[in-house]
Coordinates of C-alpha atoms and ligand atoms in Angstrom, one line a residue:
Chain A
X10 CA -50.7 -97.2 52.2
X11 CA -50.8 -100.7 53.7
X12 CA -53.6 -101.1 56.2
X13 CA -52.1 -102.4 59.4
X14 CA -52.8 -102.8 63.1
X15 CA -49.9 -100.8 64.5
X16 CA -48.3 -102.9 67.2
X17 CA -45.3 -102.1 69.3
X18 CA -42.4 -104.0 67.7
X19 CA -40.0 -106.0 69.8
X20 CA -37.3 -103.4 69.8
X21 CA -35.2 -101.3 72.1
X22 CA -36.5 -97.8 72.8
X23 CA -33.9 -95.1 71.9
X24 CA -35.8 -91.9 72.4
X25 CA -39.3 -90.4 72.4
X26 CA -39.9 -86.8 71.3
X27 CA -43.0 -84.7 71.6
X28 CA -43.4 -81.4 69.9
X29 CA -46.1 -79.0 68.6
X30 CA -47.0 -79.4 64.9
X31 CA -45.2 -76.3 63.8
X32 CA -42.9 -76.0 60.8
X33 CA -40.3 -74.1 62.7
X34 CA -39.6 -77.2 65.0
X35 CA -38.7 -79.5 62.1
X36 CA -35.0 -78.5 61.8
X37 CA -34.5 -79.6 65.5
X38 CA -36.5 -82.8 65.0
X39 CA -34.4 -83.7 62.0
X40 CA -31.2 -83.1 63.9
X41 CA -32.3 -85.6 66.5
X42 CA -33.3 -88.2 63.8
X43 CA -30.0 -87.7 62.1
X44 CA -28.2 -88.3 65.3
X45 CA -30.3 -91.4 66.0
X46 CA -29.8 -92.9 62.5
X47 CA -26.0 -92.4 62.9
X48 CA -26.2 -94.1 66.3
X49 CA -27.9 -97.1 64.6
X50 CA -24.9 -97.3 62.3
X51 CA -26.4 -95.8 59.1
X52 CA -24.0 -94.1 56.7
X53 CA -24.6 -90.6 55.4
X54 CA -26.9 -91.7 52.5
X55 CA -29.0 -93.9 54.7
X56 CA -29.2 -91.2 57.4
X57 CA -30.3 -88.7 54.8
X58 CA -33.1 -91.0 53.6
X59 CA -34.4 -91.6 57.2
X60 CA -34.3 -87.9 58.0
X61 CA -36.3 -87.1 54.8
X62 CA -38.9 -89.8 55.5
X63 CA -39.5 -88.5 59.0
X64 CA -39.6 -85.0 57.7
X65 CA -42.2 -85.9 55.2
X66 CA -44.3 -87.8 57.7
X67 CA -44.3 -84.8 60.1
X68 CA -45.1 -82.5 57.3
X69 CA -48.2 -84.6 56.5
X70 CA -49.3 -84.3 60.1
X71 CA -48.8 -80.5 60.1
X72 CA -50.7 -80.1 56.7
X73 CA -53.3 -82.8 56.9
X74 CA -53.9 -84.1 60.4
X75 CA -53.9 -80.7 62.0
X76 CA -54.5 -78.6 58.9
X77 CA -51.9 -76.0 59.9
X78 CA -53.0 -75.5 63.5
X79 CA -49.7 -75.4 65.1
X80 CA -50.8 -76.5 68.6
X81 CA -51.5 -80.2 68.0
X82 CA -48.8 -82.5 69.4
X83 CA -46.7 -84.8 67.3
X84 CA -45.1 -87.8 69.0
X85 CA -42.0 -89.3 67.5
X86 CA -40.7 -92.7 68.8
X87 CA -37.4 -94.0 67.7
X88 CA -36.5 -97.6 68.3
X89 CA -34.1 -100.2 67.0
X90 CA -33.6 -103.9 66.9
X91 CA -30.7 -105.9 65.5
X92 CA -31.8 -105.4 61.9
X93 CA -33.6 -102.1 61.6
X94 CA -34.3 -98.6 62.9
X95 CA -38.1 -98.1 63.6
X96 CA -39.7 -94.7 63.6
X97 CA -43.2 -94.0 64.7
X98 CA -45.0 -90.7 64.0
X99 CA -48.2 -90.2 66.0
X100 CA -50.7 -87.4 65.6
X101 CA -53.9 -86.9 67.7
X102 CA -56.0 -85.6 64.9
X103 CA -59.3 -87.1 63.7
X104 CA -59.1 -90.8 62.5
X105 CA -57.9 -91.1 59.0
X106 CA -58.7 -94.1 56.8
X107 CA -55.3 -95.6 55.9
X108 CA -56.6 -96.0 52.3
X109 CA -56.8 -92.1 52.2
X110 CA -53.1 -91.9 52.6
X111 CA -51.9 -92.7 49.1
X112 CA -49.2 -91.3 47.0
X113 CA -50.7 -89.6 44.0
X114 CA -49.6 -90.8 40.6
X115 CA -46.2 -89.3 39.9
X116 CA -46.7 -86.8 37.1
X117 CA -43.8 -84.8 36.0
X118 CA -44.8 -81.2 36.4
X119 CA -47.2 -81.1 39.3
X120 CA -46.1 -79.9 42.7
X121 CA -47.4 -81.8 45.8
X122 CA -48.4 -85.4 46.3
X123 CA -44.8 -86.5 46.8
X124 CA -44.5 -87.0 50.5
X125 CA -46.1 -90.4 50.8
X126 CA -44.4 -91.6 47.7
X127 CA -41.0 -90.5 49.2
X128 CA -41.7 -92.3 52.5
X129 CA -42.6 -95.5 50.8
X130 CA -39.5 -95.4 48.6
X131 CA -37.1 -94.4 51.3
X132 CA -38.1 -96.9 53.9
X133 CA -38.4 -100.7 53.9
X134 CA -41.7 -100.9 55.6
X135 CA -44.4 -98.3 56.2
X136 CA -47.7 -98.9 58.0
X137 CA -50.4 -96.4 58.7
X138 CA -53.1 -97.1 61.3
X139 CA -54.7 -96.2 64.6
X140 CA -52.4 -96.2 67.6
X141 CA -52.6 -99.3 69.9
X142 CA -54.2 -97.0 72.6
X143 CA -56.9 -96.1 70.1
X144 CA -56.0 -92.4 70.2
X145 CA -54.3 -90.9 67.2
X146 CA -53.0 -92.0 63.8
X147 CA -49.6 -93.7 63.6
X148 CA -47.3 -93.9 60.7
X149 CA -44.7 -96.6 61.5
X150 CA -41.7 -96.9 59.3
X151 CA -38.6 -99.1 59.4
X152 CA -35.4 -99.3 57.5
X153 CA -32.9 -102.1 57.4
X154 CA -29.5 -101.3 58.8
X155 CA -27.7 -103.1 56.0
X156 CA -29.6 -102.4 52.8
X157 CA -27.6 -105.2 51.0
X158 CA -29.3 -107.8 53.2
Chain B
X1 CA -32.3 -63.9 50.7
X2 CA -32.5 -61.1 48.1
X3 CA -28.7 -60.8 48.0
X4 CA -28.9 -64.4 46.7
X5 CA -29.8 -63.2 43.2
X6 CA -27.2 -61.8 40.8
X7 CA -27.1 -61.2 37.1
X8 CA -24.6 -63.1 35.0
X9 CA -24.5 -62.6 31.2
X10 CA -28.1 -61.5 31.2
X11 CA -29.3 -64.6 33.2
X12 CA -30.4 -64.5 36.8
X13 CA -28.4 -66.7 39.1
X14 CA -30.4 -67.6 42.3
X15 CA -28.6 -69.3 45.2
X16 CA -30.7 -71.3 47.6
X17 CA -29.0 -72.3 50.9
X18 CA -29.4 -74.5 53.9
X19 CA -32.5 -76.6 54.6
X20 CA -35.4 -76.0 52.2
X21 CA -38.3 -77.5 54.1
X22 CA -42.0 -76.7 54.8
X23 CA -40.8 -73.8 56.9
X24 CA -38.5 -72.2 54.4
X25 CA -40.1 -73.3 51.1
X26 CA -42.5 -70.3 50.9
X27 CA -39.5 -67.9 51.0
X28 CA -37.7 -69.9 48.3
X29 CA -40.9 -70.0 46.2
X30 CA -41.3 -66.2 46.4
X31 CA -37.6 -65.7 45.5
X32 CA -37.9 -68.1 42.5
X33 CA -41.1 -66.7 41.2
X34 CA -39.9 -63.1 41.5
X35 CA -36.9 -64.1 39.3
X36 CA -39.1 -65.8 36.7
X37 CA -41.3 -62.7 36.5
X38 CA -38.3 -60.7 35.3
X39 CA -38.5 -62.7 32.0
X40 CA -34.8 -63.7 32.0
X41 CA -33.4 -67.2 32.1
X42 CA -33.0 -68.4 35.7
X43 CA -30.1 -70.6 36.9
X44 CA -30.8 -72.0 40.4
X45 CA -27.6 -72.8 42.3
X46 CA -28.3 -75.6 44.7
X47 CA -24.7 -76.2 45.9
X48 CA -25.4 -75.0 49.4
X49 CA -28.6 -76.8 49.9
X50 CA -28.0 -79.3 52.7
X51 CA -31.6 -80.6 52.8
X52 CA -34.6 -80.3 50.5
X53 CA -38.0 -82.1 50.9
X54 CA -41.2 -82.4 48.8
X55 CA -42.2 -78.8 49.7
X56 CA -38.9 -77.4 48.4
X57 CA -39.2 -79.5 45.3
X58 CA -42.7 -78.2 44.8
X59 CA -41.5 -74.6 44.8
X60 CA -39.0 -75.5 42.1
X61 CA -41.5 -77.4 40.0
X62 CA -43.9 -74.4 40.2
X63 CA -41.1 -72.0 39.2
X64 CA -40.2 -74.2 36.2
X65 CA -43.9 -74.3 35.1
X66 CA -44.1 -70.5 35.2
X67 CA -40.9 -70.2 33.2
X68 CA -42.2 -72.6 30.6
X69 CA -45.4 -70.5 30.3
X70 CA -43.3 -67.4 29.7
X71 CA -41.0 -69.1 27.3
X72 CA -37.9 -68.7 29.5
X73 CA -35.5 -71.3 30.9
X74 CA -35.0 -72.4 34.5
X75 CA -32.3 -74.8 35.2
X76 CA -30.4 -76.2 38.2
X77 CA -26.7 -75.7 38.8
X78 CA -24.2 -77.5 41.1
X79 CA -26.9 -79.6 42.7
X80 CA -25.6 -80.9 46.1
X81 CA -25.7 -84.7 46.6
X82 CA -28.5 -84.4 49.1
X83 CA -30.6 -82.4 46.8
X84 CA -29.8 -84.6 43.8
X85 CA -30.9 -87.6 45.7
X86 CA -34.4 -86.0 46.2
X87 CA -34.7 -85.0 42.5
X88 CA -33.9 -88.5 41.5
X89 CA -36.4 -90.0 43.9
X90 CA -39.1 -87.7 42.5
X91 CA -37.9 -88.6 38.9
X92 CA -37.4 -84.9 38.3
X93 CA -33.7 -85.2 37.4
X94 CA -34.8 -85.6 33.8
X95 CA -37.4 -82.9 33.9
X96 CA -35.0 -80.1 35.1
X97 CA -31.9 -79.4 33.1
X98 CA -29.1 -79.9 35.6
X99 CA -25.6 -78.5 35.0
X100 CA -22.5 -79.4 37.0
X101 CA -21.5 -75.7 37.4
X102 CA -22.2 -72.2 36.3
X103 CA -19.8 -72.2 33.4
X104 CA -21.4 -75.3 32.0
X105 CA -24.8 -73.8 32.5
X106 CA -23.9 -70.6 30.7
X107 CA -22.3 -72.5 27.8
X108 CA -25.4 -74.7 27.6
X109 CA -27.6 -71.5 27.3
X110 CA -25.9 -70.3 24.2
Chain C
X13 CA -28.6 -75.9 95.4
X14 CA -31.5 -73.4 95.9
X15 CA -34.5 -75.1 97.3
X16 CA -37.5 -74.2 95.1
X17 CA -41.0 -75.2 94.3
X18 CA -40.6 -76.1 90.7
X19 CA -43.4 -74.5 88.7
X20 CA -44.0 -74.4 85.0
X21 CA -42.7 -71.1 83.8
X22 CA -44.8 -69.0 81.4
X23 CA -43.0 -70.0 78.3
X24 CA -43.4 -71.6 74.9
X25 CA -42.8 -75.3 74.7
X26 CA -40.2 -76.2 72.1
X27 CA -39.8 -79.9 72.6
X28 CA -40.0 -82.7 75.1
X29 CA -37.7 -85.7 75.1
X30 CA -37.9 -88.9 77.0
X31 CA -35.1 -91.4 77.0
X32 CA -33.7 -94.2 79.2
X33 CA -30.9 -93.2 81.7
X34 CA -28.2 -94.8 79.6
X35 CA -24.8 -93.2 78.8
X36 CA -25.0 -94.2 75.2
X37 CA -28.0 -92.0 74.6
X38 CA -26.3 -88.8 75.7
X39 CA -24.7 -87.9 72.4
X40 CA -28.1 -87.9 70.7
X41 CA -29.6 -85.9 73.5
X42 CA -26.9 -83.3 73.3
X43 CA -27.4 -83.0 69.5
X44 CA -31.0 -82.1 70.2
X45 CA -30.1 -79.5 72.9
X46 CA -27.5 -78.0 70.6
X47 CA -30.1 -77.6 67.9
X48 CA -32.6 -76.1 70.3
X49 CA -30.1 -73.6 71.7
X50 CA -29.2 -72.4 68.2
X51 CA -32.9 -72.1 67.5
X52 CA -33.2 -69.8 70.5
X53 CA -30.5 -67.7 69.0
X54 CA -27.5 -68.6 71.1
X55 CA -24.0 -68.3 69.6
X56 CA -21.6 -71.2 69.6
X57 CA -20.2 -70.4 73.0
X58 CA -23.6 -70.1 74.6
X59 CA -24.8 -73.2 72.9
X60 CA -21.8 -75.2 74.2
X61 CA -22.5 -74.1 77.7
X62 CA -26.1 -75.0 77.6
X63 CA -25.3 -78.4 76.1
X64 CA -22.7 -79.0 78.8
X65 CA -25.1 -78.1 81.6
X66 CA -27.8 -80.5 80.3
X67 CA -25.1 -83.2 79.9
X68 CA -24.0 -82.8 83.5
X69 CA -27.6 -82.8 84.7
X70 CA -28.4 -86.0 82.9
X71 CA -25.1 -87.5 84.1
X72 CA -26.2 -86.8 87.7
X73 CA -29.5 -88.6 87.0
X74 CA -27.7 -91.6 85.6
X75 CA -25.1 -91.8 88.4
X76 CA -27.2 -90.7 91.4
X77 CA -30.9 -90.9 90.8
X78 CA -30.8 -94.3 89.1
X79 CA -27.4 -95.3 90.3
X80 CA -26.4 -96.7 86.9
X81 CA -29.6 -98.7 86.3
X82 CA -30.1 -97.8 82.7
X83 CA -33.8 -98.4 82.5
X84 CA -35.1 -95.4 84.4
X85 CA -36.6 -92.7 82.2
X86 CA -35.2 -89.2 81.9
X87 CA -37.5 -86.4 80.8
X88 CA -36.1 -83.3 79.2
X89 CA -38.3 -80.3 78.6
X90 CA -37.1 -77.4 76.5
X91 CA -38.9 -74.1 76.6
X92 CA -38.2 -70.5 75.7
X93 CA -39.6 -67.1 76.5
X94 CA -38.5 -63.8 75.1
X95 CA -35.5 -63.6 77.5
X96 CA -34.3 -67.1 78.1
X97 CA -34.1 -70.8 77.2
X98 CA -35.4 -73.0 80.0
X99 CA -34.5 -76.6 80.4
X100 CA -36.0 -79.1 82.8
X101 CA -34.5 -82.5 83.6
X102 CA -36.8 -84.8 85.5
X103 CA -36.0 -88.2 86.9
X104 CA -38.4 -90.6 88.6
X105 CA -35.9 -91.8 91.3
X106 CA -36.5 -91.5 95.0
X107 CA -37.0 -88.1 96.4
X108 CA -33.7 -86.2 96.9
X109 CA -33.4 -83.3 99.4
X110 CA -32.3 -80.3 97.3
X111 CA -29.7 -79.6 100.0
X112 CA -28.0 -82.9 99.1
X113 CA -27.3 -81.6 95.6
X114 CA -24.3 -79.4 96.3
X115 CA -21.2 -78.8 94.4
X116 CA -18.2 -80.0 96.4
X117 CA -15.5 -77.5 97.2
X118 CA -13.3 -77.1 94.2
X119 CA -10.0 -78.6 95.1
X120 CA -7.4 -78.7 92.4
X121 CA -6.6 -82.4 92.1
X122 CA -9.7 -84.3 92.9
X123 CA -11.8 -86.0 90.2
X124 CA -15.6 -85.7 90.6
X125 CA -17.9 -83.2 92.3
X126 CA -17.7 -80.9 89.3
X127 CA -21.1 -81.5 87.7
X128 CA -23.3 -79.3 90.0
X129 CA -20.6 -76.7 90.1
X130 CA -20.5 -76.5 86.3
X131 CA -24.3 -76.3 86.0
X132 CA -24.5 -73.4 88.5
X133 CA -21.7 -71.5 86.7
X134 CA -23.0 -72.2 83.2
X135 CA -26.6 -71.2 83.7
X136 CA -28.3 -68.1 85.0
X137 CA -30.8 -69.9 87.3
X138 CA -30.8 -73.4 88.6
X139 CA -33.5 -74.8 90.8
X140 CA -33.8 -78.4 92.2
X141 CA -37.0 -79.8 93.6
X142 CA -40.0 -82.2 93.3
X143 CA -41.9 -82.0 90.1
X144 CA -45.3 -80.2 90.3
X145 CA -47.0 -83.6 89.9
X146 CA -45.2 -84.8 92.9
X147 CA -43.5 -87.6 91.0
X148 CA -39.8 -87.2 90.4
X149 CA -37.0 -84.8 91.0
X150 CA -36.7 -81.8 88.7
X151 CA -33.6 -79.7 87.9
X152 CA -34.8 -76.6 86.1
X153 CA -32.2 -74.3 84.5
X154 CA -32.4 -71.2 82.5
X155 CA -30.0 -69.1 80.5
X156 CA -30.5 -65.5 79.3
X157 CA -30.5 -65.1 75.5
X158 CA -28.3 -62.0 75.7
X159 CA -25.8 -62.4 78.5
X160 CA -25.0 -58.6 78.3
X161 CA -28.6 -57.8 79.5
Chain D
X8 CA -8.1 -96.0 70.4
X9 CA -4.7 -97.7 70.7
X10 CA -3.5 -96.2 67.4
X11 CA -4.0 -92.9 69.2
X12 CA -0.7 -93.3 71.0
X13 CA 2.7 -92.6 69.4
X14 CA 6.2 -92.0 70.7
X15 CA 7.9 -88.7 69.9
X16 CA 11.4 -88.0 71.2
X17 CA 10.9 -90.5 74.1
X18 CA 7.5 -89.0 75.1
X19 CA 4.1 -90.6 74.6
X20 CA 1.7 -88.5 72.6
X21 CA -1.9 -89.5 73.1
X22 CA -4.7 -88.1 71.0
X23 CA -8.2 -88.0 72.3
X24 CA -10.9 -87.4 69.8
X25 CA -14.6 -86.6 69.6
X26 CA -16.9 -86.4 72.6
X27 CA -15.4 -87.4 75.9
X28 CA -18.5 -87.9 78.1
X29 CA -19.6 -90.4 80.7
X30 CA -20.0 -93.0 77.9
X31 CA -16.5 -92.6 76.6
X32 CA -14.5 -91.4 79.6
X33 CA -13.7 -94.9 80.9
X34 CA -12.0 -95.7 77.6
X35 CA -10.1 -92.4 77.7
X36 CA -9.1 -93.1 81.3
X37 CA -7.8 -96.6 80.5
X38 CA -5.8 -95.2 77.6
X39 CA -4.3 -92.4 79.7
X40 CA -3.4 -94.6 82.7
X41 CA -1.8 -97.2 80.4
X42 CA 0.4 -94.4 79.0
X43 CA 1.3 -93.1 82.5
X44 CA 2.2 -96.6 83.6
X45 CA 4.9 -96.8 80.9
X46 CA 6.8 -94.2 83.0
X47 CA 7.4 -91.7 80.2
X48 CA 6.2 -88.1 79.9
X49 CA 2.8 -88.0 78.4
X50 CA 1.5 -85.3 76.0
X51 CA -2.3 -85.4 75.6
X52 CA -3.4 -83.9 72.3
X53 CA -6.9 -82.5 72.7
X54 CA -7.2 -80.7 69.3
X55 CA -9.9 -83.1 68.1
X56 CA -12.0 -83.1 71.2
X57 CA -15.3 -81.5 70.3
X58 CA -16.9 -82.0 73.7
X59 CA -15.6 -82.9 77.2
X60 CA -17.5 -82.9 80.4
X61 CA -16.8 -83.5 84.1
X62 CA -16.3 -87.2 83.6
X63 CA -13.7 -86.6 80.9
X64 CA -12.0 -84.0 83.0
X65 CA -11.9 -86.5 85.9
X66 CA -10.0 -89.0 83.8
X67 CA -7.4 -86.4 83.0
X68 CA -7.1 -85.3 86.6
X69 CA -6.6 -88.9 87.7
X70 CA -3.9 -89.5 85.0
X71 CA -2.2 -86.3 86.1
X72 CA -2.2 -87.5 89.7
X73 CA -0.7 -90.9 88.8
X74 CA 2.0 -89.2 86.7
X75 CA 2.9 -86.9 89.6
X76 CA 3.2 -89.9 91.9
X77 CA 5.6 -91.5 89.5
X78 CA 7.6 -88.3 89.0
X79 CA 6.7 -88.1 85.3
X80 CA 5.0 -85.2 83.4
X81 CA 1.5 -85.1 81.8
X82 CA 0.6 -82.1 79.9
X83 CA -2.0 -81.0 77.4
X84 CA -1.4 -80.0 73.8
X85 CA -3.4 -78.1 71.3
X86 CA -6.5 -77.9 73.5
X87 CA -9.6 -77.3 71.4
X88 CA -11.7 -74.2 72.4
X89 CA -14.5 -76.3 73.7
X90 CA -12.2 -78.3 75.9
X91 CA -10.3 -75.2 77.1
X92 CA -13.6 -73.6 78.2
X93 CA -14.2 -76.6 80.4
X94 CA -10.7 -76.6 81.9
X95 CA -11.1 -72.9 82.7
X96 CA -14.6 -73.5 84.2
X97 CA -13.0 -76.1 86.5
X98 CA -10.1 -73.8 87.2
X99 CA -7.8 -76.6 86.0
X100 CA -6.2 -74.5 83.3
X101 CA -3.5 -73.5 85.8
X102 CA -3.1 -77.1 87.2
X103 CA -2.3 -78.7 83.8
X104 CA 0.6 -77.4 81.7
X105 CA -1.1 -76.5 78.4
X106 CA 1.0 -76.0 75.2
X107 CA -0.3 -74.5 72.0
X108 CA 1.2 -77.3 69.9
X109 CA 3.4 -80.4 69.9
X110 CA 6.6 -78.4 69.1
X111 CA 6.0 -76.0 72.0
X112 CA 5.3 -79.0 74.3
X113 CA 8.5 -80.8 73.2
X114 CA 10.6 -77.6 73.6
X115 CA 9.0 -77.1 77.0
X116 CA 10.0 -80.6 78.1
X117 CA 13.7 -80.0 77.6
Ligands
ADP227 N1 -51.1 -87.7 58.9 C1 -52.1 -87.6 58.0 N2 -53.3 -87.3 58.4 C2 -54.3 -87.1 57.5 N3 -54.2 -87.3 56.1 C3 -53.0 -87.6 55.7 C4 -51.8 -87.8 56.6 N4 -50.8 -88.1 55.8 C5 -51.2 -88.1 54.5 N5 -52.5 -87.9 54.4 C6 -53.3 -87.9 53.2 O1 -52.5 -88.5 52.1 C7 -52.4 -87.6 51.0 C8 -51.1 -87.8 50.3 O2 -50.0 -87.2 51.0 P1 -48.6 -86.8 50.3 O3 -48.2 -87.8 49.4 O4 -47.7 -86.4 51.4 O5 -49.0 -85.5 49.4 P2 -49.4 -84.0 49.8 O6 -49.1 -83.8 51.2 O7 -48.6 -83.1 48.9 O8 -50.9 -84.0 49.6 C9 -52.7 -86.2 51.5 O9 -53.2 -85.3 50.5 C10 -53.7 -86.5 52.6 O10 -55.0 -86.6 52.1
ADP228 N1 -30.4 -86.2 90.1 C1 -29.8 -86.4 91.3 N2 -30.3 -87.4 92.1 C2 -29.8 -87.6 93.3 N3 -28.6 -87.0 93.8 C3 -28.0 -86.1 93.0 C4 -28.6 -85.7 91.7 N4 -27.8 -84.8 91.2 C5 -26.8 -84.6 92.1 N5 -26.9 -85.3 93.2 C6 -26.1 -85.3 94.4 O1 -25.2 -84.1 94.3 C7 -23.9 -84.5 94.5 C8 -23.0 -83.5 93.7 O2 -23.1 -83.8 92.3 P1 -21.9 -83.4 91.3 O3 -21.5 -82.0 91.6 O4 -22.4 -83.6 89.9 O5 -20.7 -84.3 91.6 P2 -20.5 -85.9 91.4 O6 -21.6 -86.3 90.4 O7 -19.1 -86.0 90.8 O8 -20.7 -86.5 92.7 C9 -23.8 -85.9 94.1 O9 -22.7 -86.6 94.6 C10 -25.1 -86.5 94.5 O10 -25.1 -86.8 95.9

């Protein structure tokens, strides 16, 4: 995944959600993301793709950053500017080298390794790095409001 | 979910429903593998799946692998648009046989 | 409204949402609350009532705590225990005497004054006070999962 | 929302839709008061209102007051269960005339 210094984009803050890294929270989180994507003007297809990307990002935090310990917090920031929705998923697990977060080669009949691949294909930009505060790993994603642009 | 399995013409029809995510994928996986173990062809109805992610897809891929090892078929039926989008993304829409509805799937079996 | 020292109840944290006190955010906030109430096992009627109570509480913050300035933050904590869902709406406006937060007498043909009345009638407990940290006003509400209990 | 108003038998039928909260109540208020100003009886269709809160209720109460002052009627038609719950909470279900559907409302007018 692209190595980037994660900076706060110039954008309007919509909402900020904090929740424990537990799989049973994800349906609620997705409902909020769905609602925010619609608020930003995305149609059903665009909304689905944003929800899936955030779902995969949180899943990676649950499985890899916290290795299934359900008590670590996940922070989800949702922002928008005129062009895009911006979503930021932060975990407070040990530092991860951005180069370690790579989609595996897509092989037809092998479960797993799809999450990062999905995220990169669903969103227009994806950047993984340390948070500006130095605490936690951040996956920042954005998607253009009008994909024809 | 056990009432989600019924037998039609000697095949097992399994219906998955709702959101198949990391939370519910283990349950879907168990259901699918139990069906495959019965050594019949399995038709997985995805018409009522409103969301599926990589973990749900992984359960289906694993079930397909098990079926292939036993020499039985596992195919997808009436895949909802949301689910189809994800199979296409993963380029698995050519790996799984996908039928528009149960009749087409049963005809395809013969 | 009952004067209370707002303490953190012994309960499981579901989610914590932070958003600016703007009316256009409320539909997204309600979608999250709806999802959380269903997660806690409420039926459609109970879910509606919880969503309405939170909507009215946030409306009061927008109108009264921040007097329409859309930049103040609202914090919404959602918790549950075995019996109840617990929702906490915190604003960071000037201190408000809990006695000032009173439903007006219900008169038939007068708009306004309904919010606090609704909240008290929709929820099983409502407490208004300063947050434990001393910063901000907190409206804490709870509703029993099985109203027949 | 202007296409939400139509004339039926000399009455104005206004349809409110979706979520009538603090964000959308001003728009609903303007629409309702514009109708009342036309000095016809107003029937407010609430069948497609999925959420209404105290600010939405306040707009309706204000419109009812204006109508009373002008000597015209304002009544509610096909109130969705969510909206009815809120009118009942506010004890306004006896203040507004509420009709199950448009035909009943029009019959009631005569
Ligand atoms: N938030 C994260 N923290 C730590 N490692 C991560 C994180 N996200 C992804 N990774 C790493 O990137 C790899 C690829 O992730 P992914 O494509 O989602 O596949 P999978 O989750 O099936 O392994 C993971 O195996 C993991 O090593
Ligand atoms: N979060 C708050 N901050 C400051 N004052 C509040 C707050 N919530 C309620 N109040 C006070 O309580 C009163 C009653 O509120 P309510 O019943 O919702 O009616 P309304 O909002 O129509 O005035 C308000 O007029 C206000 O003075």
